[in-house]
Amino acid sequence: MLAAARRAGVELHPDAVQFLALTSGDPPLDTQSPEQNRQGMLAALPLTGTGADLPSVTDTVVPGPGGDVPVRLYRPSTDPGLPAVLYAHGGGWVQGDLELSDSTCRDLAAASGAVVVSVDYRRAPEHPFPAAFDDCLAVAQHLLAGGHGVDGSRVALSGDSAGGNLAAALALNLRGHRPAPVHQVLVYPVVTLAVGESASYERFAEGFFLTRRNMAYFADQYAAGADRGDPRLSPGACTDVTGVPPATVILAEADPLHDEGVAYAERLARAGVEVELRVWPGQVHPFVALGAAMGDAHDARSYAGARLEAAFALPPRS
């Protein structure tokens, strides 16, 4: 991986070097079944850490278009009327589950003072687009209506990677909803399914954990035969991004998704959306999830939590 880093002109963080050494032998995802790929990700769960100890963590469901949607509620206190953060996990819409994002959600709840609601949305290829989006939309609407005792006027959207894609798509779709989401935290989001069409895809195509080949696999599994220009699938394809909630965009420098994340943040800013973009130098996808392996994960989680806490303290947007 050091040779790849030299070719890409990037100096990797020491934690990233160690992580890449652990995962360098992983087979390409398109050579295995979805279930084999999911089992492979389970082996990485110890790297996510344990997260904050909270007074209440409960599993429940929210009614959805395809049946009940499992969710996990992380409460930083038992007080009623807390703000809420919908969290969509990563994993390319194929892998990932509530356990993958458990430590991240615990730390976000502790840092933001909000109830974090992690969504166990349906996964591809068994449930292709728009299943994951529809499940997350049902949960978002439930929270905006004050479901599970949260303050529906203070709801934010968040997710990492494929989950960042879902959060960005929800933010676009919920424009005009009353009450509206107050913030979106997009962690190295997939904003377009036009895989490979950026300079960072060229620089970091292989050797940095998330590969261009694996991203193409994820896109094929989730999009199936859908129009990849649908903004629910590719938020970056939306022709008008005005009116979405303020955004926090968190990126890793050595990530194929880096450039599309920067471009989306810049596009939101040009549309008059308040945006704060932060890039972690020398880091790789998916550093924020790796609480036991990456010191920067805790920095990023604290930063996201502080941004959410500040957003919840603001008066409602008109």
Coordinates of C-alpha atoms in Angstrom, one line a residue, residues 17-247:
V17 CA -1.3 2.0 6.9
Q18 CA -2.0 -0.5 9.6
F19 CA -5.6 -0.9 8.6
L20 CA -4.7 -1.4 4.9
A21 CA -2.1 -4.1 5.9
L22 CA -4.9 -6.0 7.7
T23 CA -7.3 -5.8 4.7
S24 CA -4.9 -6.0 1.7
G25 CA -5.8 -9.7 1.0
D26 CA -9.5 -9.2 0.8
P27 CA -11.0 -10.7 -2.4
P28 CA -12.8 -8.5 -4.9
L29 CA -16.5 -8.4 -4.0
D30 CA -17.7 -9.4 -7.4
T31 CA -15.9 -12.8 -7.0
Q32 CA -18.2 -13.8 -4.1
S33 CA -21.8 -14.0 -3.2
P34 CA -23.5 -11.2 -1.3
E35 CA -23.7 -13.4 1.8
Q36 CA -20.0 -14.2 1.6
N37 CA -19.3 -10.5 1.4
R38 CA -21.5 -9.8 4.4
Q39 CA -19.7 -12.5 6.4
G40 CA -16.4 -11.0 5.4
M41 CA -17.4 -7.6 6.8
L42 CA -18.4 -9.2 10.1
A43 CA -14.8 -10.1 10.6
A44 CA -14.0 -6.4 10.8
L45 CA -16.5 -5.6 13.5
P46 CA -13.9 -5.6 16.3
L47 CA -12.2 -2.7 14.5
T48 CA -15.3 -0.5 15.1
G49 CA -14.8 -0.3 18.8
T50 CA -17.4 -0.1 21.6
G51 CA -18.5 3.5 21.6
A52 CA -20.0 5.5 24.5
D53 CA -21.9 3.9 27.3
L54 CA -25.5 5.2 27.1
P55 CA -28.5 5.0 29.5
S56 CA -30.7 3.5 26.9
V57 CA -30.1 1.5 23.7
T58 CA -33.2 -0.3 22.3
D59 CA -34.2 -2.2 19.2
T60 CA -37.7 -1.5 17.7
V61 CA -39.4 -1.0 14.4
V62 CA -41.0 1.7 12.3
P63 CA -43.7 0.9 9.7
G64 CA -42.4 1.0 6.2
P65 CA -43.5 0.4 2.6
G66 CA -42.0 -3.1 2.6
G67 CA -43.0 -4.0 6.1
D68 CA -41.6 -3.0 9.5
V69 CA -38.2 -1.4 9.3
P70 CA -35.9 -2.4 12.2
V71 CA -34.2 0.5 14.0
R72 CA -32.0 0.9 17.0
L73 CA -32.5 3.9 19.3
Y74 CA -29.5 5.4 21.1
R75 CA -30.7 7.8 23.9
P76 CA -28.1 10.0 25.6
S77 CA -30.7 10.6 28.4
T78 CA -34.2 9.5 29.2
D79 CA -35.6 13.0 28.9
P80 CA -38.6 13.3 26.6
G81 CA -38.6 15.6 23.5
L82 CA -34.9 15.2 22.6
P83 CA -33.8 16.0 19.0
A84 CA -33.1 13.1 16.7
V85 CA -30.6 12.0 14.2
L86 CA -31.5 9.4 11.5
Y87 CA -28.3 7.4 10.8
A88 CA -27.9 5.2 7.7
H89 CA -25.0 2.8 7.8
G90 CA -22.5 2.2 5.1
G91 CA -21.6 -1.0 3.3
G92 CA -22.5 -0.3 -0.4
W93 CA -26.2 -1.0 0.1
V94 CA -25.2 -4.7 0.2
Q95 CA -23.1 -5.1 3.3
G96 CA -23.4 -3.5 6.7
D97 CA -26.0 -3.5 9.5
L98 CA -26.9 -2.0 12.9
E99 CA -23.8 -3.6 14.4
L100 CA -21.4 -2.0 11.9
S101 CA -22.5 1.5 12.9
D102 CA -23.1 0.7 16.6
S103 CA -20.1 2.5 18.1
T104 CA -20.4 5.5 15.7
C105 CA -24.1 5.9 16.7
R106 CA -23.2 5.7 20.4
D107 CA -20.6 8.3 20.1
L108 CA -22.8 10.6 18.0
A109 CA -25.6 10.4 20.6
A110 CA -23.2 11.2 23.4
A111 CA -21.6 14.1 21.5
S112 CA -24.8 15.6 20.1
G113 CA -27.3 15.2 22.9
A114 CA -29.7 13.7 20.4
V115 CA -31.5 10.4 20.1
V116 CA -29.7 8.6 17.2
V117 CA -31.9 6.3 15.2
S118 CA -30.0 3.8 13.2
V119 CA -31.9 2.2 10.3
D120 CA -31.5 -1.4 9.3
Y121 CA -32.8 -0.8 5.8
R122 CA -33.3 -3.5 3.2
R123 CA -30.2 -4.5 1.3
A124 CA -29.4 -5.2 -2.3
P125 CA -29.3 -7.3 -4.4
E126 CA -32.3 -9.0 -2.7
H127 CA -33.9 -5.6 -2.4
P128 CA -32.6 -3.2 -5.0
F129 CA -33.3 0.5 -5.3
P130 CA -35.5 2.1 -4.1
A131 CA -35.9 -0.3 -1.2
A132 CA -33.2 1.2 1.0
F133 CA -34.3 4.8 0.2
D134 CA -37.9 4.0 0.9
D135 CA -37.1 2.4 4.3
C136 CA -35.0 5.4 5.3
L137 CA -37.7 7.8 4.1
A138 CA -40.3 6.1 6.2
V139 CA -38.1 6.4 9.3
A140 CA -37.4 10.1 8.6
Q141 CA -41.1 10.9 8.2
H142 CA -41.8 9.0 11.4
L143 CA -39.2 11.1 13.3
L144 CA -40.4 14.4 11.8
A145 CA -43.9 13.5 13.0
G146 CA -42.5 13.1 16.6
G147 CA -42.3 9.3 16.5
H148 CA -40.7 7.6 19.5
G149 CA -41.1 10.8 21.5
V150 CA -38.5 12.9 19.8
D151 CA -38.9 16.6 18.9
G152 CA -40.0 16.4 15.3
S153 CA -38.9 20.0 14.7
R154 CA -35.3 19.1 15.4
V155 CA -34.4 16.1 13.2
A156 CA -31.2 15.7 11.3
L157 CA -30.1 13.2 8.6
S158 CA -26.8 11.4 8.6
G159 CA -24.9 8.4 7.2
D160 CA -21.6 7.2 5.9
S161 CA -20.7 6.0 2.4
A162 CA -23.9 4.4 1.0
G163 CA -25.6 5.7 4.1
G164 CA -24.3 9.2 3.2
N165 CA -25.9 8.7 -0.2
L166 CA -29.2 7.9 1.5
A167 CA -29.0 10.9 3.8
A168 CA -28.3 13.3 0.9
A169 CA -31.1 11.8 -1.1
L170 CA -33.5 12.2 1.8
A171 CA -32.5 15.8 2.3
L172 CA -33.4 16.5 -1.3
N173 CA -36.7 14.6 -1.1
L174 CA -37.8 16.2 2.1
R175 CA -37.6 19.8 0.8
G176 CA -40.9 21.4 1.5
H177 CA -41.8 19.0 4.3
R178 CA -43.0 20.6 7.5
P179 CA -41.3 20.4 9.8
A180 CA -38.1 20.1 7.7
P181 CA -34.9 18.4 8.7
V182 CA -32.5 20.9 10.3
H183 CA -29.1 19.5 9.2
Q184 CA -27.4 16.7 7.2
V185 CA -24.1 15.1 8.1
L186 CA -22.7 13.4 5.0
V187 CA -19.7 11.1 5.8
Y188 CA -17.7 10.3 2.6
P189 CA -21.0 10.0 0.7
V190 CA -21.6 8.3 -2.6
V191 CA -23.3 11.2 -4.5
T192 CA -23.2 9.7 -8.0
L193 CA -23.4 6.2 -9.4
A194 CA -21.3 7.3 -12.3
V195 CA -18.5 5.2 -10.9
G196 CA -14.9 6.2 -11.8
E197 CA -15.6 9.6 -13.4
S198 CA -13.3 11.7 -11.1
A199 CA -9.6 12.2 -10.6
S200 CA -9.8 10.7 -7.1
Y201 CA -11.2 7.5 -8.7
E202 CA -8.0 7.4 -10.8
R203 CA -5.6 8.2 -8.0
F204 CA -7.1 5.8 -5.5
A205 CA -8.6 3.1 -7.7
E206 CA -6.7 0.3 -5.9
G207 CA -4.7 -0.1 -2.7
F208 CA -6.8 2.1 -0.4
F209 CA -9.4 -0.3 0.8
L210 CA -12.4 1.0 -1.2
T211 CA -11.6 0.2 -4.8
R212 CA -13.1 1.3 -8.1
R213 CA -13.9 -2.3 -8.9
N214 CA -15.8 -2.8 -5.6
M215 CA -17.7 0.5 -6.1
A216 CA -18.8 -0.7 -9.5
Y217 CA -20.1 -3.9 -7.9
F218 CA -22.0 -2.0 -5.2
A219 CA -23.6 0.3 -7.8
D220 CA -24.6 -2.6 -10.0
Q221 CA -26.2 -4.5 -7.1
Y222 CA -28.2 -1.5 -5.8
A223 CA -29.1 0.3 -9.0
A224 CA -29.9 -2.9 -11.0
G225 CA -31.9 -1.6 -14.0
A226 CA -32.8 1.8 -12.5
D227 CA -32.1 5.1 -14.1
R228 CA -28.8 6.1 -12.4
G229 CA -29.7 9.8 -12.9
D230 CA -32.6 9.5 -10.5
P231 CA -31.7 12.0 -7.6
R232 CA -32.9 9.4 -5.1
L233 CA -30.0 7.2 -6.4
S234 CA -27.5 9.9 -7.4
P235 CA -28.1 13.1 -5.4
G236 CA -25.4 14.8 -7.4
A237 CA -27.5 14.4 -10.5
C238 CA -30.2 16.6 -9.1
T239 CA -30.5 19.8 -11.2
D240 CA -31.6 22.0 -8.3
V241 CA -30.2 21.5 -4.8
T242 CA -31.5 24.8 -3.3
G243 CA -33.5 24.6 -0.1
V244 CA -31.8 21.5 1.5
P245 CA -30.8 21.7 5.1
P246 CA -27.3 23.0 6.1
A247 CA -24.7 20.3 5.6

